XYZ file of C-alpha atoms in Angstrom:
558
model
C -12.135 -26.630 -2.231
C -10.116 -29.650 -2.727
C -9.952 -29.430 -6.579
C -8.116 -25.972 -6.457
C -4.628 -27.463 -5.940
C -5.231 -29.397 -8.844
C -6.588 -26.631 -11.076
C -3.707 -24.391 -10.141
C -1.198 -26.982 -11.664
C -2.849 -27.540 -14.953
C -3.364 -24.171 -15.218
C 0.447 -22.875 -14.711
C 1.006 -25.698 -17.100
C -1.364 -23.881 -20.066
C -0.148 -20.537 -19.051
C 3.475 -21.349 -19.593
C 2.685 -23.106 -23.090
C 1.166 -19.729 -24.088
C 3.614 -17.614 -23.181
C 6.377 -20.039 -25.260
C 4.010 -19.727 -28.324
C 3.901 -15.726 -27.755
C 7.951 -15.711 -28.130
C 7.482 -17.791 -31.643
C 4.125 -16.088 -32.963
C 4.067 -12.342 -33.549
C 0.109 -12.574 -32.289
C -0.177 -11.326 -29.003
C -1.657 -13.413 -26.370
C -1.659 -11.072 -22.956
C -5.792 -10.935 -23.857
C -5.654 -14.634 -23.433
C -3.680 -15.111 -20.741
C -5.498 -12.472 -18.536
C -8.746 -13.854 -19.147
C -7.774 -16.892 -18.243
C -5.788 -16.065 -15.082
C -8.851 -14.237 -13.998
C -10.954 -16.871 -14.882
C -9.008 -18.601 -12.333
C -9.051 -16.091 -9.510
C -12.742 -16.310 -10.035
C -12.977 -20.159 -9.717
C -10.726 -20.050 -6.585
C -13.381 -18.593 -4.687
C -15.515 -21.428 -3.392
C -19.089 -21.521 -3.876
C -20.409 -20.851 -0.400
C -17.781 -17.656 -0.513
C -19.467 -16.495 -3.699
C -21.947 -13.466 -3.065
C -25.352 -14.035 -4.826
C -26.401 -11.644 -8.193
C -29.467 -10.655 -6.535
C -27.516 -9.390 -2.906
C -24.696 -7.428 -4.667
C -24.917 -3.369 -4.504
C -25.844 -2.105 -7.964
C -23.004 -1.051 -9.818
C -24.498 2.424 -9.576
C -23.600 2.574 -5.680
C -20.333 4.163 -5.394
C -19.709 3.625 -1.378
C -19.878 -0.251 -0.530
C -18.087 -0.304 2.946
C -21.415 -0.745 4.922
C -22.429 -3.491 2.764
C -21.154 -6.087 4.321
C -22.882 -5.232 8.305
C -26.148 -4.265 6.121
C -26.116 -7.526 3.184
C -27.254 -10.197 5.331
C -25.259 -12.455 3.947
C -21.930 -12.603 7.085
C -23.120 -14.193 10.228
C -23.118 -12.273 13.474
C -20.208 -14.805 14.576
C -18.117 -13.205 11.305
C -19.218 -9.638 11.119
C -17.874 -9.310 14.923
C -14.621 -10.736 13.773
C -13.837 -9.425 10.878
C -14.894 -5.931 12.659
C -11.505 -6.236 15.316
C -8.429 -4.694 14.859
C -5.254 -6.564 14.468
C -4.099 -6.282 17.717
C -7.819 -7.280 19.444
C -7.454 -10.356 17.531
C -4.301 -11.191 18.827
C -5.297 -10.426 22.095
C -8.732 -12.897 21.864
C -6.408 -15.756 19.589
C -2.945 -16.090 22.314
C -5.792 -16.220 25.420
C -7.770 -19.188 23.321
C -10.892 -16.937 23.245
C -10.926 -17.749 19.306
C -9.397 -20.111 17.022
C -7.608 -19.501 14.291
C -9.484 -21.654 11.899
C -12.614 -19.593 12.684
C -10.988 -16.199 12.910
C -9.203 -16.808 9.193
C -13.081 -18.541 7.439
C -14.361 -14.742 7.903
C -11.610 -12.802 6.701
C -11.514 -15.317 4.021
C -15.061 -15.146 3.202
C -14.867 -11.444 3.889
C -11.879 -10.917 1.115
C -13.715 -13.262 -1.312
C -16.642 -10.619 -0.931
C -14.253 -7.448 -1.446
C -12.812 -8.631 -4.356
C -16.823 -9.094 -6.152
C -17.146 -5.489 -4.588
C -13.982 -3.932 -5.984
C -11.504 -6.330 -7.595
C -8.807 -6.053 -5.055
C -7.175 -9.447 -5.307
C -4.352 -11.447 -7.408
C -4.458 -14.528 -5.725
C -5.697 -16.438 -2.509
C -4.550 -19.620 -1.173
C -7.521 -20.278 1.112
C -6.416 -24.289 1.538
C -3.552 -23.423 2.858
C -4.853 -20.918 5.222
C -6.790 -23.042 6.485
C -4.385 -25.948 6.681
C -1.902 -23.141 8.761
C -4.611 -22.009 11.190
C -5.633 -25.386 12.419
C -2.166 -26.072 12.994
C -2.305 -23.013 15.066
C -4.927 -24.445 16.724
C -3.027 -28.291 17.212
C -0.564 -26.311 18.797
C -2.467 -23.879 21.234
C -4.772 -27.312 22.291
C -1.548 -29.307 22.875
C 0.710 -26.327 24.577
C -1.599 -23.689 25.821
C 0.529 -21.082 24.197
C 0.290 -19.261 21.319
C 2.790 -20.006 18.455
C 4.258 -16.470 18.239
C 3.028 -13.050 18.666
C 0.667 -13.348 15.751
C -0.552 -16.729 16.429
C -3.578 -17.194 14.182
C -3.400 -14.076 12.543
C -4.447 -13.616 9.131
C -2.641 -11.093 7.427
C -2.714 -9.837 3.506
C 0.241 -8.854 1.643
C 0.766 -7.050 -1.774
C 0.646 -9.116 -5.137
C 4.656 -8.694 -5.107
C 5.596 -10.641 -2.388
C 6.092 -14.275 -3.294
C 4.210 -17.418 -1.879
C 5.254 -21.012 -2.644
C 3.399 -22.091 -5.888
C 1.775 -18.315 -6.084
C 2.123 -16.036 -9.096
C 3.422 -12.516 -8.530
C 2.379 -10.962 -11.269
C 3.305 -7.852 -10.659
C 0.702 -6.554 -13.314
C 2.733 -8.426 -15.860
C 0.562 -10.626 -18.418
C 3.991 -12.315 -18.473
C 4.771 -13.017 -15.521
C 1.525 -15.242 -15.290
C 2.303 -18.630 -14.703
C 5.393 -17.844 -13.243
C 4.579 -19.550 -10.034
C 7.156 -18.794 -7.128
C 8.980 -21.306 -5.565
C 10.059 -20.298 -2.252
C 8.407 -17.406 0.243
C 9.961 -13.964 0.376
C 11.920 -13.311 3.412
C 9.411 -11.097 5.219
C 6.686 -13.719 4.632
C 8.323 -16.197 6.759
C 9.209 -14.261 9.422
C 5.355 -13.490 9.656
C 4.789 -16.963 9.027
C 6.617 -17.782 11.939
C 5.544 -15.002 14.706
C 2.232 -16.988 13.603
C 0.715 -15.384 10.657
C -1.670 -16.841 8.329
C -1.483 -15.890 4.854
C -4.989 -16.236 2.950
C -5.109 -13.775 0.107
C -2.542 -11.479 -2.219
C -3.568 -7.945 -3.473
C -3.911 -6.237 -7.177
C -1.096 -3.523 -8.341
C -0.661 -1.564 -11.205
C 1.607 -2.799 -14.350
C 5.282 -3.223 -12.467
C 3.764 -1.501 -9.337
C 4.620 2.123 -11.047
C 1.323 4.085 -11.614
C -0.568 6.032 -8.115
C -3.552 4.236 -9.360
C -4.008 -0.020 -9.738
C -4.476 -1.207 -13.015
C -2.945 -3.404 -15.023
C -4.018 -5.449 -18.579
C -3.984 -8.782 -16.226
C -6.095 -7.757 -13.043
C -8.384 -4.529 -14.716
C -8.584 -1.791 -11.919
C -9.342 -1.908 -8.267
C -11.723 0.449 -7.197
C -12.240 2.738 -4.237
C -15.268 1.271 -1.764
C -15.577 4.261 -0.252
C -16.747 5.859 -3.854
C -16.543 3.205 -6.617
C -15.935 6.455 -8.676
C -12.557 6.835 -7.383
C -9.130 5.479 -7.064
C -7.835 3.744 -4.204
C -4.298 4.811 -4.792
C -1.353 2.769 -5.978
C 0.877 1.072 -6.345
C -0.464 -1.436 -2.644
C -4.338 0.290 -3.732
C -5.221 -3.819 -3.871
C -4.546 -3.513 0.034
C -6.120 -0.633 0.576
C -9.112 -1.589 -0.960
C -9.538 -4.905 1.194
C -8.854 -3.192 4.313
C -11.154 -0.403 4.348
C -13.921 -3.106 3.253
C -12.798 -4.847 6.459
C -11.716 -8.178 4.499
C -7.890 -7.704 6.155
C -7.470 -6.905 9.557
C -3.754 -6.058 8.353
C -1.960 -6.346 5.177
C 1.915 -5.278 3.722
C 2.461 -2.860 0.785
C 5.704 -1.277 -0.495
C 6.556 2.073 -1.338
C 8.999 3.689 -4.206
C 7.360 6.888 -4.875
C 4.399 7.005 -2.051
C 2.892 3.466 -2.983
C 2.168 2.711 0.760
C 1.110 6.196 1.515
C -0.723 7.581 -1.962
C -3.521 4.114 -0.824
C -3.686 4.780 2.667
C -4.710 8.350 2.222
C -6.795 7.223 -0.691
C -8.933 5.541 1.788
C -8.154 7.185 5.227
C -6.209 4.196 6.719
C -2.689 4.453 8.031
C 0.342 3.354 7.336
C 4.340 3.436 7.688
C 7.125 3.723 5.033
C 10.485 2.647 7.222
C 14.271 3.574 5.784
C 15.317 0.822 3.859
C 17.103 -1.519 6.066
C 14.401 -2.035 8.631
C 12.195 -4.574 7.516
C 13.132 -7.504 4.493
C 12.918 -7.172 1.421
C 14.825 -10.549 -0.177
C 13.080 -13.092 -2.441
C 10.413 -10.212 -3.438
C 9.533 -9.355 -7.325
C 10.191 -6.223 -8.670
C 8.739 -4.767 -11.529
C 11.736 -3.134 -12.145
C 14.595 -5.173 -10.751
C 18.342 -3.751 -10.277
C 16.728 -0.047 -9.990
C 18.263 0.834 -6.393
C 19.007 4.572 -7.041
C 15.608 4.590 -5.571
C 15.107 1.814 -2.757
C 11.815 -0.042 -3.007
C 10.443 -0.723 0.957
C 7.871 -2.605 2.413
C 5.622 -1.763 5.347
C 2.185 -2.040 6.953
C -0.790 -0.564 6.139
C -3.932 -1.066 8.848
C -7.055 1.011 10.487
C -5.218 1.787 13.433
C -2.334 2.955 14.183
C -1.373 0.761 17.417
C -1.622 -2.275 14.640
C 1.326 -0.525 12.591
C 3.239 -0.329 15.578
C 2.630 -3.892 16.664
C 3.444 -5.339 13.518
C 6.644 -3.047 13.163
C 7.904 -4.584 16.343
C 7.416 -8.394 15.496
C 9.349 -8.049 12.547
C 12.139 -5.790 14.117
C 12.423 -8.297 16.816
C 12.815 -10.968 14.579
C 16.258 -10.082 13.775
C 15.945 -9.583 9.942
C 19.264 -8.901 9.482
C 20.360 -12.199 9.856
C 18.451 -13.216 7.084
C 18.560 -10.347 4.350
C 21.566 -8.547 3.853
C 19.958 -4.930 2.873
C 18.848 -5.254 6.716
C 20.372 -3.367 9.124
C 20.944 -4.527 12.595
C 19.177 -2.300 14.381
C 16.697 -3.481 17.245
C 13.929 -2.032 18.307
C 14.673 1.039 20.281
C 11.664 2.070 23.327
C 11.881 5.320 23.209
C 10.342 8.852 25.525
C 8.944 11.462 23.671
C 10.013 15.674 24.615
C 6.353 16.288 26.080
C 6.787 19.402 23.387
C 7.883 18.496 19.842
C 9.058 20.860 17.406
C 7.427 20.399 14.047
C 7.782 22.102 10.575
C 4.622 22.870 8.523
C 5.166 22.278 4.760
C 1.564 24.041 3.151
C 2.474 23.258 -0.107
C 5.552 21.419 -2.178
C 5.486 24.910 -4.252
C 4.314 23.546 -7.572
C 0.930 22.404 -6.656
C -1.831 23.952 -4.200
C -3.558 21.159 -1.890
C -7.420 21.232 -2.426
C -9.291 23.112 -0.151
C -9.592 20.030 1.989
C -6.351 18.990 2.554
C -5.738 22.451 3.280
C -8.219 22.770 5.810
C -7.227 19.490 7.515
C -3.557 21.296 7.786
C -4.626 24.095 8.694
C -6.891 22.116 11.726
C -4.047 20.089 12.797
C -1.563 23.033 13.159
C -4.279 24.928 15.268
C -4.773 21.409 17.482
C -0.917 20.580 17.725
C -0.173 24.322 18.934
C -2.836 24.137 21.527
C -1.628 20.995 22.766
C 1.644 23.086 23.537
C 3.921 21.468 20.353
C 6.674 24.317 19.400
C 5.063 24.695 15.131
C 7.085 26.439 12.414
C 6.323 26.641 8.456
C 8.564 25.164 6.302
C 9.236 26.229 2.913
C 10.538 23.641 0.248
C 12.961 25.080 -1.688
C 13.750 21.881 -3.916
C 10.628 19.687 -4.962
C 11.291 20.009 -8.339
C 14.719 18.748 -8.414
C 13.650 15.749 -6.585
C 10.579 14.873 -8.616
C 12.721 15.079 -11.629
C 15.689 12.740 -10.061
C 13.017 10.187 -9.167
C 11.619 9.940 -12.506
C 15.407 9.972 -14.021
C 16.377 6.916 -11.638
C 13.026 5.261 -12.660
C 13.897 5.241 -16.039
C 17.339 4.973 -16.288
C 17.373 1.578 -18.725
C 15.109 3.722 -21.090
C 12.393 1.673 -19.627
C 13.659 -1.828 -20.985
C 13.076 -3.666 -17.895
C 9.508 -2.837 -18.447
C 9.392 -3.294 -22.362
C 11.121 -6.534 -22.331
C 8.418 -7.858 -19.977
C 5.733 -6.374 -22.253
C 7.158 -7.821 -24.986
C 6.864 -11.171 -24.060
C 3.335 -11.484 -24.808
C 3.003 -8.106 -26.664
C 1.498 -6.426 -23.963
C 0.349 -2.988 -24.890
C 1.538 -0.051 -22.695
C -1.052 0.778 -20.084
C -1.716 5.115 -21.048
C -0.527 5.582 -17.591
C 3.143 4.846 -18.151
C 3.670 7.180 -21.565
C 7.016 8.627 -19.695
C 8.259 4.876 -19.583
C 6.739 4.337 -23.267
C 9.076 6.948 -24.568
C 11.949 7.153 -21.917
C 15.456 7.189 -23.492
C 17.895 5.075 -21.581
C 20.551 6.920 -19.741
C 24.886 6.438 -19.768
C 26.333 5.048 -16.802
C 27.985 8.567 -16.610
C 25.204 10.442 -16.284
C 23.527 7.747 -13.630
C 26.920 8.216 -11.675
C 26.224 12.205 -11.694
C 22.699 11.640 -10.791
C 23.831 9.509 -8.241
C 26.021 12.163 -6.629
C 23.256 14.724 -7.287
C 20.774 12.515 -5.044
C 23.408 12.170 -1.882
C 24.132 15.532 -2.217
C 20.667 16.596 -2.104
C 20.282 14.145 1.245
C 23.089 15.772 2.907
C 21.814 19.281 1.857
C 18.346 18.708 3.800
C 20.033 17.058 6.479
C 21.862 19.936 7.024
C 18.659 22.447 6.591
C 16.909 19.805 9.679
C 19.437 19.971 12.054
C 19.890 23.604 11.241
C 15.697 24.042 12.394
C 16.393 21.472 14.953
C 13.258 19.619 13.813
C 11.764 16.508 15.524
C 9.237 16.080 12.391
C 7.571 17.332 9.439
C 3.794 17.897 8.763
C 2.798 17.961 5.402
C -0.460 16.399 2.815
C -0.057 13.312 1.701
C -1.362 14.105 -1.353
C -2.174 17.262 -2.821
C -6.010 15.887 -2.789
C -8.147 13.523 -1.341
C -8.350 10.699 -4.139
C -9.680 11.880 -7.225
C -11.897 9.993 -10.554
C -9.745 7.457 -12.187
C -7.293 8.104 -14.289
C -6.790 11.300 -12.490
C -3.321 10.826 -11.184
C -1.280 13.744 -11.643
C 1.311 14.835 -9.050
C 3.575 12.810 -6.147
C 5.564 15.140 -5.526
C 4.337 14.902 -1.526
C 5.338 12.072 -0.869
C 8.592 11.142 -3.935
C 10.871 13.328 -2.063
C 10.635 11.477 0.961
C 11.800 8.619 -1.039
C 14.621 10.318 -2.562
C 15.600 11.122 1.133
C 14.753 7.709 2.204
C 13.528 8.824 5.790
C 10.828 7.362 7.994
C 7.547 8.639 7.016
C 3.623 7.818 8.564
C 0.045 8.695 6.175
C -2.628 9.070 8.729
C -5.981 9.635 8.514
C -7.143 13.248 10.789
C -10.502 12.104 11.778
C -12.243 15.052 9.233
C -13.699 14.519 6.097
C -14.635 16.483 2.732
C -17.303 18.848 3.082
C -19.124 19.916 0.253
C -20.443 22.737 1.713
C -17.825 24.156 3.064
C -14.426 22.817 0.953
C -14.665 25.066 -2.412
C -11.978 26.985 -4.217
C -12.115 30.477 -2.917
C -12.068 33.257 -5.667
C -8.622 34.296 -4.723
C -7.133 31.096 -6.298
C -3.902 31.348 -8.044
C -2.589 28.006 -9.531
C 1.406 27.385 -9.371
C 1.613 25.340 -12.261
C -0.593 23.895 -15.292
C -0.502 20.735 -13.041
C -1.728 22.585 -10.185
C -4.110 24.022 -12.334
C -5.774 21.287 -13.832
C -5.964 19.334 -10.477
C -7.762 21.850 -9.035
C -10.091 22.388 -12.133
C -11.244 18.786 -11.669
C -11.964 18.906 -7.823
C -15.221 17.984 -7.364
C -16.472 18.049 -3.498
C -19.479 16.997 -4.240
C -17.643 13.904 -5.352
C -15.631 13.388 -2.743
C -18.039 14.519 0.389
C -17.835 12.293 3.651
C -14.551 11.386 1.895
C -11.484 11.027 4.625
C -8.875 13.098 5.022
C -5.331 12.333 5.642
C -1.824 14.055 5.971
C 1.886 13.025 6.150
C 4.182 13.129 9.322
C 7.925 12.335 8.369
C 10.887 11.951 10.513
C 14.645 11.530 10.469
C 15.901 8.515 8.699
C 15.791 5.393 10.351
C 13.607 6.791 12.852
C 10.455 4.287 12.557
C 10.129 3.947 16.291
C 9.678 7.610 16.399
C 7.741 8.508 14.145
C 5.142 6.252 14.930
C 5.380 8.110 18.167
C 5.050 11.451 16.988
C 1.646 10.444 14.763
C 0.239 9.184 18.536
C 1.326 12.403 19.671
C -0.956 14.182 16.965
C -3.391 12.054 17.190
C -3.719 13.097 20.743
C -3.614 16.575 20.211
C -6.403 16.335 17.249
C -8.699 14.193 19.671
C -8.151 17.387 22.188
């Protein structure tokens, strides 16, 4: 692997030259400069990481996530590692049970195999995970203690967050070549609690479609049925996590982009308040939009890794570092042994699919018989905040985006036709819509306290994942963005149904939207597929909320 430094260099080099030609030659060259960043991606998998033709699933297999225990091709050694949750492998790398060297090899070789299952990566940077987890090891031979409460642990994180001498694309055939000089804040304060960073993750074009694709990357798809989407815009992470190849990686979230992928895929995942965890030195696909904060978080199989991971970075004091941090420790808290929680069955302009329905339904039934104090919830303002959050997203008329595009003359991906023809706003009217959004904030403040809610239960998504290209409504999960409150997607243990989870004949559909998402439900398509649901609390209230989701969890294993 030693020539892969060496490649990288001479091929920022070309990549730059290209994009200089594309400002003085009306030809576009994004074609060119995505083949050949994949090209690279491709050649920075060593050989012995490579799968061979003849062990690959057929492209005609739509769920991979067993191939790796059935291929043959992991050793016992690696399937057994790679097979641990986050905080297992904490556990096993602080008492000197494993080293890091060894623990990071499989989830490197196990990521390398993901990404020729589903295309879930942007970049890896395998030499220096290596490099970082024998120094882990120097350090735990010479001390006997770990370096930090991840010692050794490798973790994944989202294409946007920057890595010394990484691209973060963001989607962007633009932005290839761009390579970043320093780490964002939140990767060093991983860094330093002892993470090891080994891979980065595919988004969609400025991390603003529910699906991943972009004209750099192509799609990710769904292991769990190749058929489908595994959300967006962190559906690179969610990809290499349910195939095992992550034992925990970091999305963000604008509009659902943590929680859309997680319940694409039945993992879980939190999406703080902004101010909790850091956000400086990331790349934005749209950068100086903050009527809508962007947030990072975790995404994982369990939820006890969410929490631990929460707490390392809380406790590392991120507000001396980033000044959108706020200085708030971690807070221990006791749960009321009885917690009062609103039911929302639908945002009122589109139905869930009988699945998600019947996993609400299940959880109400489980949370009332575990002796929690459950009331419905009607929404009486989803429309006003979908349509703020797709005001505030393009507000510049979409130039942020088109300028980028430009640069190489990008086409616009089909999914972003509201950007293609967005007309920019006045500073006036962004003032007003401003107001409009802290108004609505204080008004459902006002309608919480009034219920004297601890939290909300609600879908994720109004289905399960669906075919690609099938993205339609995110209106579950935008308004808690517009709010900016503390919000969990968790997976309820049941899955689709074919047999049992079909539209009854008493179907009414609220809107055309509604309508046609309903009209291309398929259970046969998504059987054995999990299901997940939303729990939201206050803002700022991360420590509880992760509570609260232990609390149902409990009552649904009842």
């Amino acid at each position: 692997m030693g020539t892969v430094a060496e490649s990288k260099q001479t091929y920022v080099l070309h990549a730059k030259v290209e994009g200089r030609q594309a400002a003085e030659s009306p030809a576009p060259i994004w074609e060119n400069i995505g083949a050949r960043k994949r090209a690279f991606l491709s050649a920075s998998i060593p050989h012995e990481w490579r799968v061979p033709a003849g062990l690959l699933p057929p492209d005609s297999q739509d769920d991979v996530t067993a191939w790796p225990a059935t291929s043959g091709w992991f050793t016992r050694e690696e399937l057994d590692i790679t097979e641990q949750t986050a905080v297992q492998l904490v556990a096993r790398l602080a008492s000197g049970e494993l080293k890091s060297e060894t623990v990071t090899r499989a989830f490197c070789k196990r990521a390398a195999a993901a990404h020729q299952l589903v295309n879930c990566l942007s970049e890896t940077c395998f030499e220096r995970a290596i490099a970082t987890a024998r120094a882990r090891d120097e350090h735990f031979a010479k001390t006997g203690q770990p370096i930090g409460p991840l010692h050794g642990l490798p973790i994944s994180l989202k294409d946007n967050f920057k890595l010394a001498g990484l691209d973060s694309t963001v989607g962007f055939s633009s932005h290839v070549g761009d390579a970043a000089a320093v780490d964002s804040t939140l990767a060093k304060v991983l860094e330093e609690a002892g993470a090891v960073f080994y891979v980065k993750t595919n988004v969609p074009t400025a991390m603003m479609i529910a699906e991943t694709i972009n004209n750099v990357f192509g799609r990710t798809l769904n292991p769990m049925n190749r058929q489908t989407t595994s959300g967006g815009s962190s559906g690179g992470e969610s990809a290499l996590l349910v195939l095992k190849g992550s034992p925990i990686g970091v999305g963000t979230d604008i509009g659902g982009s943590l929680r859309i992928p997680a319940a694409c895929t039945g993992i879980f995942t939190l999406r703080p308040s902004g101010g909790r965890f850091p956000v400086r030195d990331c790349r934005s696909g749209m950068p100086g939009q903050e009527g809508v904060m962007s947030v990072n978080g975790p995404m994982a199989r369990t939820l006890e890794d969410i929490a631990m991971y929460s707490r390392v970075v809380i406790d590392s004091q991120p507000w001396l570092r980033d000044a959108k941090c706020h200085p708030l420790p971690w807070k221990p808290l006791e749960l009321p042994r009885k917690l009062r929680i609103g039911v929302m069955w639908d945002d009122t302009l589109v139905r869930p699919t009988p699945p998600v329905a019947r996993a609400l339904r299940h959880t109400v039934t489980k949370l009332l018989r575990a002796g929690h104090d459950v009331v419905d919830w009607q929404p009486t303002d989803m429309l006003q905040s979908l349509t703020m959050i797709g005001k505030f997203f393009v507000a510049d008329g979409a130039l942020a985006i088109r300028k980028e595009l430009e640069r190489t003359g990008e086409p616009w991906r089909p999914e972003m036709d509201a950007y293609r023809d967005a007309q920019p706003m006045s500073v006036y009217d962004v003032w007003n819509l401003q107001t409009e959004r802290t108004a609505f904030q204080n008004a459902n403040l006002d309608r919480w306290n009034d219920a004297g809610l601890d939290a909300l239960l609600l879908p994720t998504m109004p289905y399960v994942t669906h075919r690609h290209q099938g993205t339609r409504h995110v209106a579950y999960t935008a308004v808690f963005n517009i709010l900016d409150v503390s919000a969990v997607s968790f997976p309820t243990g049941l899955t689709v149904d074919k047999s049992v989870d079909l539209l009854g004949q008493d179907y009414e559909a609220r809107s055309d939207t509604c309508q046609a998402i309903n009209t291309e439900y398929d259970p046969s398509l998504l059987d054995g597929m999990p299901i997940s649901l939303q729990l939201v609390a206050r803002k700022l209230e991360e420590e509880k909320v992760l509570g609260m989701t232990q609390s149902v969890l409990q009552a649904l294993s009842g």
